[in-house]
Coordinates of C-alpha atoms in Angstrom, one line a residue:
X1 CA -29.1 -38.2 104.4
X2 CA -27.6 -37.0 101.1
X3 CA -24.0 -35.7 101.6
X4 CA -23.3 -32.3 100.2
X5 CA -19.7 -31.3 99.2
X6 CA -18.0 -28.3 100.7
X7 CA -17.9 -26.8 97.2
X8 CA -21.6 -27.2 96.9
X9 CA -22.3 -25.6 100.2
X10 CA -20.0 -22.7 99.4
X11 CA -21.7 -22.3 96.0
X12 CA -25.2 -22.4 97.5
X13 CA -24.1 -19.8 100.1
X14 CA -22.9 -17.6 97.3
X15 CA -26.3 -17.9 95.6
X16 CA -25.0 -19.9 92.6
X17 CA -27.6 -21.9 90.7
X18 CA -27.8 -25.6 90.7
X19 CA -27.2 -25.5 86.9
X20 CA -23.8 -23.9 87.5
X21 CA -23.0 -26.8 89.7
X22 CA -24.2 -29.2 87.1
X23 CA -22.0 -27.4 84.5
X24 CA -19.0 -27.9 86.7
X25 CA -19.6 -31.6 86.4
X26 CA -21.0 -31.6 82.9
X27 CA -20.6 -34.6 80.6
X28 CA -18.5 -34.4 77.6
X29 CA -19.0 -36.1 74.3
X30 CA -16.7 -36.5 71.3
X31 CA -18.1 -35.8 67.9
X32 CA -18.1 -39.5 66.9
X33 CA -20.0 -40.5 70.1
X34 CA -22.5 -37.7 69.5
X35 CA -23.2 -39.1 66.1
X36 CA -23.6 -42.6 67.5
X37 CA -26.3 -41.2 69.8
X38 CA -28.0 -39.5 66.9
X39 CA -27.3 -36.3 68.7
X40 CA -26.9 -32.7 67.6
X41 CA -24.0 -30.3 68.0
X42 CA -24.8 -26.7 68.9
X43 CA -22.4 -23.8 68.2
X44 CA -22.9 -21.1 70.8
X45 CA -20.6 -18.6 69.1
X46 CA -21.7 -15.6 67.1
X47 CA -22.8 -16.4 63.6
X48 CA -19.7 -14.8 62.0
X49 CA -17.5 -17.5 63.5
X50 CA -20.0 -20.2 62.7
X51 CA -20.1 -19.0 59.0
X52 CA -16.3 -19.2 58.6
X53 CA -14.5 -16.2 60.1
X54 CA -11.6 -17.3 62.3
X55 CA -11.8 -16.1 66.0
X56 CA -8.0 -15.6 66.1
X57 CA -5.2 -15.5 63.6
X58 CA -4.8 -18.8 61.9
X59 CA -7.6 -20.2 64.0
X60 CA -10.1 -22.8 62.8
X61 CA -12.8 -21.6 60.4
X62 CA -16.4 -22.8 60.2
X63 CA -18.5 -25.1 62.3
X64 CA -18.9 -28.8 63.0
X65 CA -20.8 -30.7 60.3
X66 CA -24.6 -30.4 60.7
X67 CA -24.1 -28.2 63.8
X68 CA -26.8 -25.8 64.6
X69 CA -26.0 -22.2 65.5
X70 CA -27.6 -20.9 68.7
X71 CA -25.5 -18.0 69.7
X72 CA -25.5 -17.1 73.4
X73 CA -25.6 -13.4 72.3
X74 CA -29.2 -14.1 70.9
X75 CA -30.7 -15.3 74.2
X76 CA -31.6 -11.8 75.5
X77 CA -33.7 -11.4 72.4
X78 CA -35.5 -14.7 72.6
X79 CA -38.3 -15.6 74.9
X80 CA -38.7 -19.1 76.2
X81 CA -41.5 -19.5 73.6
X82 CA -39.3 -18.4 70.8
X83 CA -36.5 -20.7 72.0
X84 CA -38.9 -23.6 72.1
X85 CA -40.1 -22.7 68.6
X86 CA -36.4 -22.7 67.4
X87 CA -35.9 -26.1 68.9
X88 CA -39.0 -27.5 67.4
X89 CA -38.1 -26.0 64.0
X90 CA -34.9 -27.9 64.1
X91 CA -36.6 -31.1 65.2
X92 CA -34.9 -31.3 68.6
X93 CA -36.7 -33.6 71.0
X94 CA -36.4 -33.3 74.7
X95 CA -34.5 -36.5 74.9
X96 CA -32.1 -35.5 72.0
X97 CA -28.4 -35.6 73.0
X98 CA -27.1 -32.0 72.6
X99 CA -23.4 -31.2 72.7
X100 CA -22.5 -27.5 73.0
X101 CA -19.3 -25.8 71.9
X102 CA -18.0 -22.3 72.2
X103 CA -16.7 -20.5 75.3
X104 CA -17.5 -21.9 78.7
X105 CA -19.6 -18.8 79.5
X106 CA -21.6 -19.1 76.3
X107 CA -22.1 -22.8 76.6
X108 CA -23.4 -22.3 80.2
X109 CA -25.8 -19.6 79.1
X110 CA -27.2 -21.7 76.3
X111 CA -27.4 -24.8 78.5
X112 CA -29.3 -22.9 81.2
X113 CA -31.9 -21.7 78.8
X114 CA -32.3 -25.1 77.1
X115 CA -32.6 -26.8 80.5
X116 CA -35.3 -24.3 81.4
X117 CA -37.5 -25.4 78.5
X118 CA -37.0 -29.1 79.3
X119 CA -33.8 -30.3 77.6
X120 CA -31.8 -32.5 79.9
X121 CA -29.4 -34.4 77.7
X122 CA -26.8 -31.6 77.4
X123 CA -23.1 -32.1 77.2
X124 CA -20.0 -30.3 76.0
X125 CA -18.4 -31.3 72.7
X126 CA -15.0 -32.3 73.8
X127 CA -13.2 -32.2 70.4
X128 CA -14.9 -29.2 68.9
X129 CA -13.1 -27.3 66.1
X130 CA -10.0 -29.6 66.5
X131 CA -10.2 -31.1 63.0
X132 CA -10.1 -28.3 60.5
X133 CA -10.6 -30.6 57.5
X134 CA -14.1 -31.6 58.7
X135 CA -15.4 -28.1 59.4
X136 CA -18.0 -26.5 57.2
X137 CA -18.3 -22.8 56.3
X138 CA -20.1 -20.5 53.9
X139 CA -18.3 -20.7 50.6
X140 CA -18.0 -16.9 50.6
X141 CA -18.3 -16.0 54.2
X142 CA -16.0 -13.0 53.6
X143 CA -18.9 -11.2 51.8
X144 CA -20.7 -10.9 55.1
X145 CA -18.4 -9.0 57.4
X146 CA -18.8 -8.4 61.2
X147 CA -18.2 -5.3 63.3
X148 CA -14.9 -6.2 64.9
X149 CA -13.4 -7.2 61.6
X150 CA -14.4 -3.9 60.1
X151 CA -13.0 -2.0 63.1
X152 CA -9.8 -3.9 62.9
X153 CA -9.5 -3.2 59.2
X154 CA -10.0 0.5 59.9
X155 CA -7.2 0.3 62.5
X156 CA -4.9 -1.3 59.9
X157 CA -4.7 -4.5 61.8
X158 CA -4.1 -7.8 60.1
X159 CA -7.5 -9.4 59.2
X160 CA -8.7 -12.4 57.3
X161 CA -9.9 -11.8 53.8
X162 CA -8.4 -8.3 53.7
X163 CA -9.3 -6.2 50.6
X164 CA -6.6 -6.5 48.0
X165 CA -6.6 -2.8 47.2
X166 CA -8.5 0.4 48.0
X167 CA -11.6 0.0 50.1
X168 CA -14.5 2.2 51.2
X169 CA -17.3 2.0 53.7
X170 CA -20.8 3.4 53.0
X171 CA -24.1 3.6 54.8
X172 CA -27.0 3.2 52.5
X173 CA -30.5 4.5 53.2
X174 CA -33.5 6.1 51.6
X175 CA -33.6 9.8 51.4
X176 CA -31.8 12.4 53.4
X177 CA -29.1 11.1 55.9
X178 CA -31.0 12.1 59.0
X179 CA -29.9 9.2 61.2
X180 CA -26.5 9.1 59.6
X181 CA -25.8 12.7 60.7
X182 CA -26.5 11.8 64.3
X183 CA -24.4 8.6 64.4
X184 CA -22.6 6.5 61.9
X185 CA -19.6 4.2 61.5
X186 CA -16.4 6.3 61.6
X187 CA -15.2 7.2 58.1
X188 CA -18.4 5.9 56.3
X189 CA -19.8 7.8 53.4
X190 CA -23.5 7.9 52.7
X191 CA -25.4 6.7 49.6
X192 CA -29.0 7.6 49.1
X193 CA -30.9 4.7 47.4
X194 CA -32.5 7.3 45.1
X195 CA -29.0 7.4 43.5
X196 CA -29.4 3.8 42.2
X197 CA -33.2 3.5 41.6
X198 CA -35.9 5.9 40.5
X199 CA -39.6 6.2 39.8
X200 CA -42.0 5.4 38.3
X201 CA -41.3 1.7 39.2
X202 CA -38.3 2.1 41.5
X203 CA -36.2 0.1 39.0
X204 CA -32.5 0.6 38.6
X205 CA -31.4 3.9 37.1
X206 CA -29.7 4.0 33.7
X207 CA -26.1 2.8 33.3
X208 CA -25.0 6.3 32.6
X209 CA -26.5 7.5 35.9
X210 CA -24.8 4.5 37.6
X211 CA -21.5 5.5 36.2
X212 CA -22.0 9.1 37.5
X213 CA -23.0 7.9 40.9
X214 CA -19.9 5.6 41.2
X215 CA -17.6 8.4 40.0
X216 CA -19.1 10.8 42.6
X217 CA -18.3 8.4 45.4
X218 CA -14.8 7.6 44.2
X219 CA -15.6 4.0 43.3
X220 CA -13.8 2.0 40.6
X221 CA -14.4 -1.6 39.6
X222 CA -11.5 -2.7 41.7
X223 CA -12.5 -0.8 44.8
X224 CA -13.8 -3.0 47.7
X225 CA -17.1 -1.5 48.9
X226 CA -18.4 -2.4 52.3
X227 CA -22.0 -1.4 52.8
X228 CA -24.3 -1.3 55.8
X229 CA -27.8 0.1 56.5
X230 CA -30.3 0.8 59.2
X231 CA -32.2 -1.7 57.1
X232 CA -30.0 -4.5 55.7
X233 CA -32.0 -4.6 52.5
X234 CA -31.3 -1.0 51.7
X235 CA -27.6 -1.7 51.7
X236 CA -28.2 -5.0 49.8
X237 CA -30.1 -3.1 47.1
X238 CA -27.1 -0.8 46.5
X239 CA -24.7 -3.8 46.8
X240 CA -26.5 -5.8 44.1
X241 CA -26.7 -2.9 41.7
X242 CA -22.9 -2.2 42.2
X243 CA -22.2 -5.9 41.4
X244 CA -24.3 -5.5 38.3
X245 CA -22.3 -2.4 37.3
X246 CA -19.0 -4.3 37.8
X247 CA -17.6 -3.6 41.2
X248 CA -15.8 -6.9 41.9
X249 CA -15.8 -7.0 45.6
X250 CA -18.9 -5.8 47.4
X251 CA -19.5 -6.8 51.0
X252 CA -22.3 -6.3 53.6
X253 CA -22.0 -5.7 57.3
X254 CA -24.1 -8.7 58.4
X255 CA -27.0 -7.4 60.5
X256 CA -26.4 -3.8 59.4
X257 CA -26.1 -0.8 61.7
X258 CA -27.7 -2.6 64.6
X259 CA -24.8 -5.0 65.0
X260 CA -22.3 -2.2 65.0
X261 CA -24.3 -0.2 67.5
X262 CA -24.8 -3.3 69.8
X263 CA -21.1 -4.0 69.6
X264 CA -20.2 -0.8 71.5
X265 CA -17.6 0.2 68.9
X266 CA -16.8 3.9 68.2
X267 CA -19.3 6.0 66.2
X268 CA -19.1 9.5 64.8
X269 CA -21.6 12.2 63.8
X270 CA -21.8 14.9 61.2
X271 CA -21.4 15.0 57.4
X272 CA -19.2 12.7 55.3
X273 CA -15.7 13.7 54.4
X274 CA -15.2 15.0 50.9
X275 CA -14.4 12.3 48.4
X276 CA -12.2 12.8 45.3
X277 CA -14.3 11.7 42.3
X278 CA -13.1 8.8 40.3
X279 CA -14.3 9.3 36.7
X280 CA -12.6 6.2 35.3
X281 CA -14.6 3.2 36.6
X282 CA -12.2 1.0 34.7
X283 CA -14.6 -1.3 32.9
X284 CA -17.7 -0.9 30.8
X285 CA -21.0 -0.8 32.7
X286 CA -22.6 -3.2 33.1
X287 CA -19.8 -5.7 33.5
X288 CA -22.2 -8.3 34.9
X289 CA -25.5 -7.7 33.1
X290 CA -26.6 -11.3 33.9
X291 CA -27.2 -10.2 37.5
X292 CA -30.3 -8.1 36.6
X293 CA -33.2 -9.5 34.6
X294 CA -35.9 -7.7 32.7
X295 CA -39.5 -8.8 32.5
X296 CA -39.1 -11.0 29.4
X297 CA -36.1 -12.7 30.9
X298 CA -38.0 -13.4 34.1
X299 CA -40.9 -14.8 32.2
X300 CA -38.5 -17.2 30.6
X301 CA -37.7 -18.8 33.9
X302 CA -41.3 -19.8 34.7
X303 CA -42.4 -23.4 34.7
X304 CA -39.0 -24.9 34.4
X305 CA -37.3 -27.6 36.5
X306 CA -33.9 -26.1 35.8
X307 CA -34.9 -22.6 36.9
X308 CA -36.9 -20.7 39.5
X309 CA -38.5 -17.3 39.5
X310 CA -38.6 -16.7 43.3
X311 CA -41.0 -14.4 45.1
X312 CA -39.4 -12.9 48.2
X313 CA -42.6 -11.5 49.6
X314 CA -44.7 -12.2 52.7
X315 CA -47.2 -15.1 52.5
X316 CA -50.2 -12.6 52.5
X317 CA -48.6 -10.8 49.5
X318 CA -47.9 -14.1 47.7
X319 CA -51.5 -15.3 48.0
X320 CA -53.0 -11.9 47.3
X321 CA -54.5 -10.9 50.7
X322 CA -52.5 -7.6 50.3
X323 CA -50.3 -6.0 47.7
X324 CA -47.9 -5.0 50.5
X325 CA -47.6 -1.4 49.4
X326 CA -49.8 1.7 49.5
X327 CA -48.7 2.6 46.0
X328 CA -49.2 -0.8 44.4
X329 CA -52.9 -1.6 44.0
X330 CA -53.0 -5.1 42.3
X331 CA -52.9 -8.1 44.6
X332 CA -51.6 -11.5 44.0
X333 CA -48.3 -12.8 42.6
X334 CA -46.7 -14.0 39.4
X335 CA -48.3 -17.2 38.2
X336 CA -45.7 -19.9 38.2
X337 CA -43.4 -18.2 40.6
X338 CA -42.1 -20.1 43.6
X339 CA -42.3 -18.8 47.1
X340 CA -39.0 -18.0 48.7
X341 CA -40.3 -16.7 52.0
X342 CA -39.6 -13.2 53.4
X343 CA -41.2 -12.0 56.6
X344 CA -44.4 -10.8 58.3
X345 CA -45.0 -8.0 55.9
X346 CA -43.3 -6.0 53.1
X347 CA -40.9 -4.3 55.5
X348 CA -39.6 -7.3 57.4
X349 CA -37.4 -10.3 56.6
X350 CA -37.6 -12.4 59.7
X351 CA -37.5 -15.7 57.7
X352 CA -33.9 -14.9 56.8
X353 CA -32.6 -13.5 60.1
X354 CA -31.2 -14.7 63.3
X355 CA -32.6 -12.9 66.4
X356 CA -29.9 -10.3 66.1
X357 CA -30.7 -9.5 62.5
X358 CA -27.7 -11.4 61.0
X359 CA -28.1 -13.9 58.2
X360 CA -29.8 -17.1 59.3
X361 CA -27.7 -20.2 58.7
X362 CA -27.2 -21.3 55.1
X363 CA -28.6 -24.8 55.9
X364 CA -31.8 -23.3 57.2
X365 CA -32.2 -21.1 54.2
X366 CA -31.4 -23.8 51.7
X367 CA -33.9 -26.2 53.4
X368 CA -36.6 -23.5 53.3
X369 CA -36.0 -23.0 49.6
X370 CA -35.8 -26.7 48.8
X371 CA -39.3 -27.2 50.1
X372 CA -40.5 -25.0 47.2
X373 CA -38.2 -26.7 44.7
X374 CA -35.6 -23.9 44.6
X375 CA -32.2 -25.5 44.4
X376 CA -28.6 -24.3 43.9
X377 CA -28.0 -25.9 40.5
X378 CA -30.9 -23.9 39.0
X379 CA -30.9 -20.5 37.3
X380 CA -32.6 -18.5 40.1
X381 CA -33.9 -15.0 40.0
X382 CA -35.3 -13.3 43.1
X383 CA -37.9 -10.5 43.0
X384 CA -40.2 -8.7 45.5
X385 CA -42.2 -5.6 45.2
X386 CA -39.5 -3.3 43.9
X387 CA -36.2 -5.0 44.6
X388 CA -34.9 -4.4 48.2
X389 CA -35.9 -7.8 49.7
X390 CA -34.9 -9.6 46.6
X391 CA -31.5 -8.0 46.7
X392 CA -30.9 -9.1 50.3
X393 CA -31.7 -12.7 49.4
X394 CA -29.5 -12.4 46.3
X395 CA -26.5 -11.4 48.6
X396 CA -27.2 -14.3 50.9
X397 CA -27.4 -16.8 48.0
X398 CA -24.2 -15.4 46.7
X399 CA -22.4 -15.9 50.0
X400 CA -23.8 -19.4 50.1
X401 CA -22.0 -20.1 46.8
X402 CA -25.1 -20.4 44.6
X403 CA -23.6 -19.8 41.1
X404 CA -26.4 -18.6 38.8
X405 CA -28.5 -16.0 40.7
X406 CA -30.0 -12.7 39.7
X407 CA -32.6 -10.2 40.6
X408 CA -35.8 -9.5 38.5
X409 CA -35.6 -5.7 39.0
X410 CA -39.2 -4.9 37.9
X411 CA -40.7 -7.3 40.4
X412 CA -44.4 -7.4 41.3
X413 CA -44.8 -3.6 40.7
X414 CA -43.8 -3.9 37.0
X415 CA -45.5 -7.4 36.4
X416 CA -48.8 -6.3 37.9
X417 CA -48.9 -3.1 35.8
X418 CA -49.4 -5.2 32.6
X419 CA -52.9 -6.8 32.6
X420 CA -51.8 -9.4 30.1
X421 CA -49.4 -11.0 32.6
X422 CA -50.6 -14.1 34.3
X423 CA -51.4 -13.6 38.0
X424 CA -52.1 -16.2 40.8
X425 CA -54.0 -15.6 44.0
X426 CA -55.2 -17.8 46.8
X427 CA -53.6 -20.5 48.9
X428 CA -51.2 -22.8 47.0
X429 CA -48.5 -25.3 47.6
X430 CA -45.2 -26.2 45.9
X431 CA -45.5 -27.9 42.6

């Protein structure tokens, strides 16, 4: 008869799962031993810490080399089928040695779910985050802030990558601030995207209008602006245009309003506080004109090995099954453009998001782009239908440290309006 320890009997009596018992006796692997086994490290922390934000003052920053990020906080949003698809996407075989690191609670939650879908070689990474010189992080992780960081900043606590001068928080959205009035981040102002783009093509407004908008909201070139939106790409659209204008430090709340709401941090309702206008922006607009391309500049990137004009549109839009918009009739895409992925339709960006809506790992994004010959040393310009999705990917590429990136503002709407412009339709592959 198999002997059962008193601890095991007690645990069973209390209704604890066998996986909890297994966790109590879990194997540990050092990083070097994991590599010898061709195993994979999995970071179970939230993506902000994986990207480079320290969890504590002077704490380690970043993640173990080649580690995957599977945050325990995502699990409630992932079915077993979605988790299996994540594992398959990352080429994890059932016999692959997996070493988890993060808090004990998070490691256990992730281990339980991985065991449930058939992964059995699960250990704890014994020396995780103990060698700072080997850790990897986003070159500009500070451009994607997370809720607790922003809350601490608002409370005047010491934070990593603190703005050097004046800073302001804004919610960005299209039209009247209906949802903002009901609930928003305390102290946040509101920017209507109609203040930065206009019909007929929903391109950027004139530089003079930009200057007036920035003055109205009390923004100078040296003001740190932190933006969030109910839709991340609305905030990204405003952020990218502000960078073009010359605001030096523009940051996004990674995952947008949802991450703040899910965090349980304070909210407020009502109208924004009155802002003192700042008529002196401090530099000539645009201070960074290279960040926004016109149609001829975009055309100049086509069919080059050292450049990519990148379509951030859904696959059905890219191949011409749909235009993606009720107000854009032509279908297809720019001939010679490379597909940069997007999401299921013109209003989604799943290909770039973790289950909680935060930015997917830089390695995943870079690999996705590399498959279409889009690489960081190129001159890369993103476009979509009218600029929102392209702006979101621009902000991610910028955080990833890509040096020469821009947005083709006119996008498919402008390109398709000229019958002389070459258009491609139908299924196609990378060059």
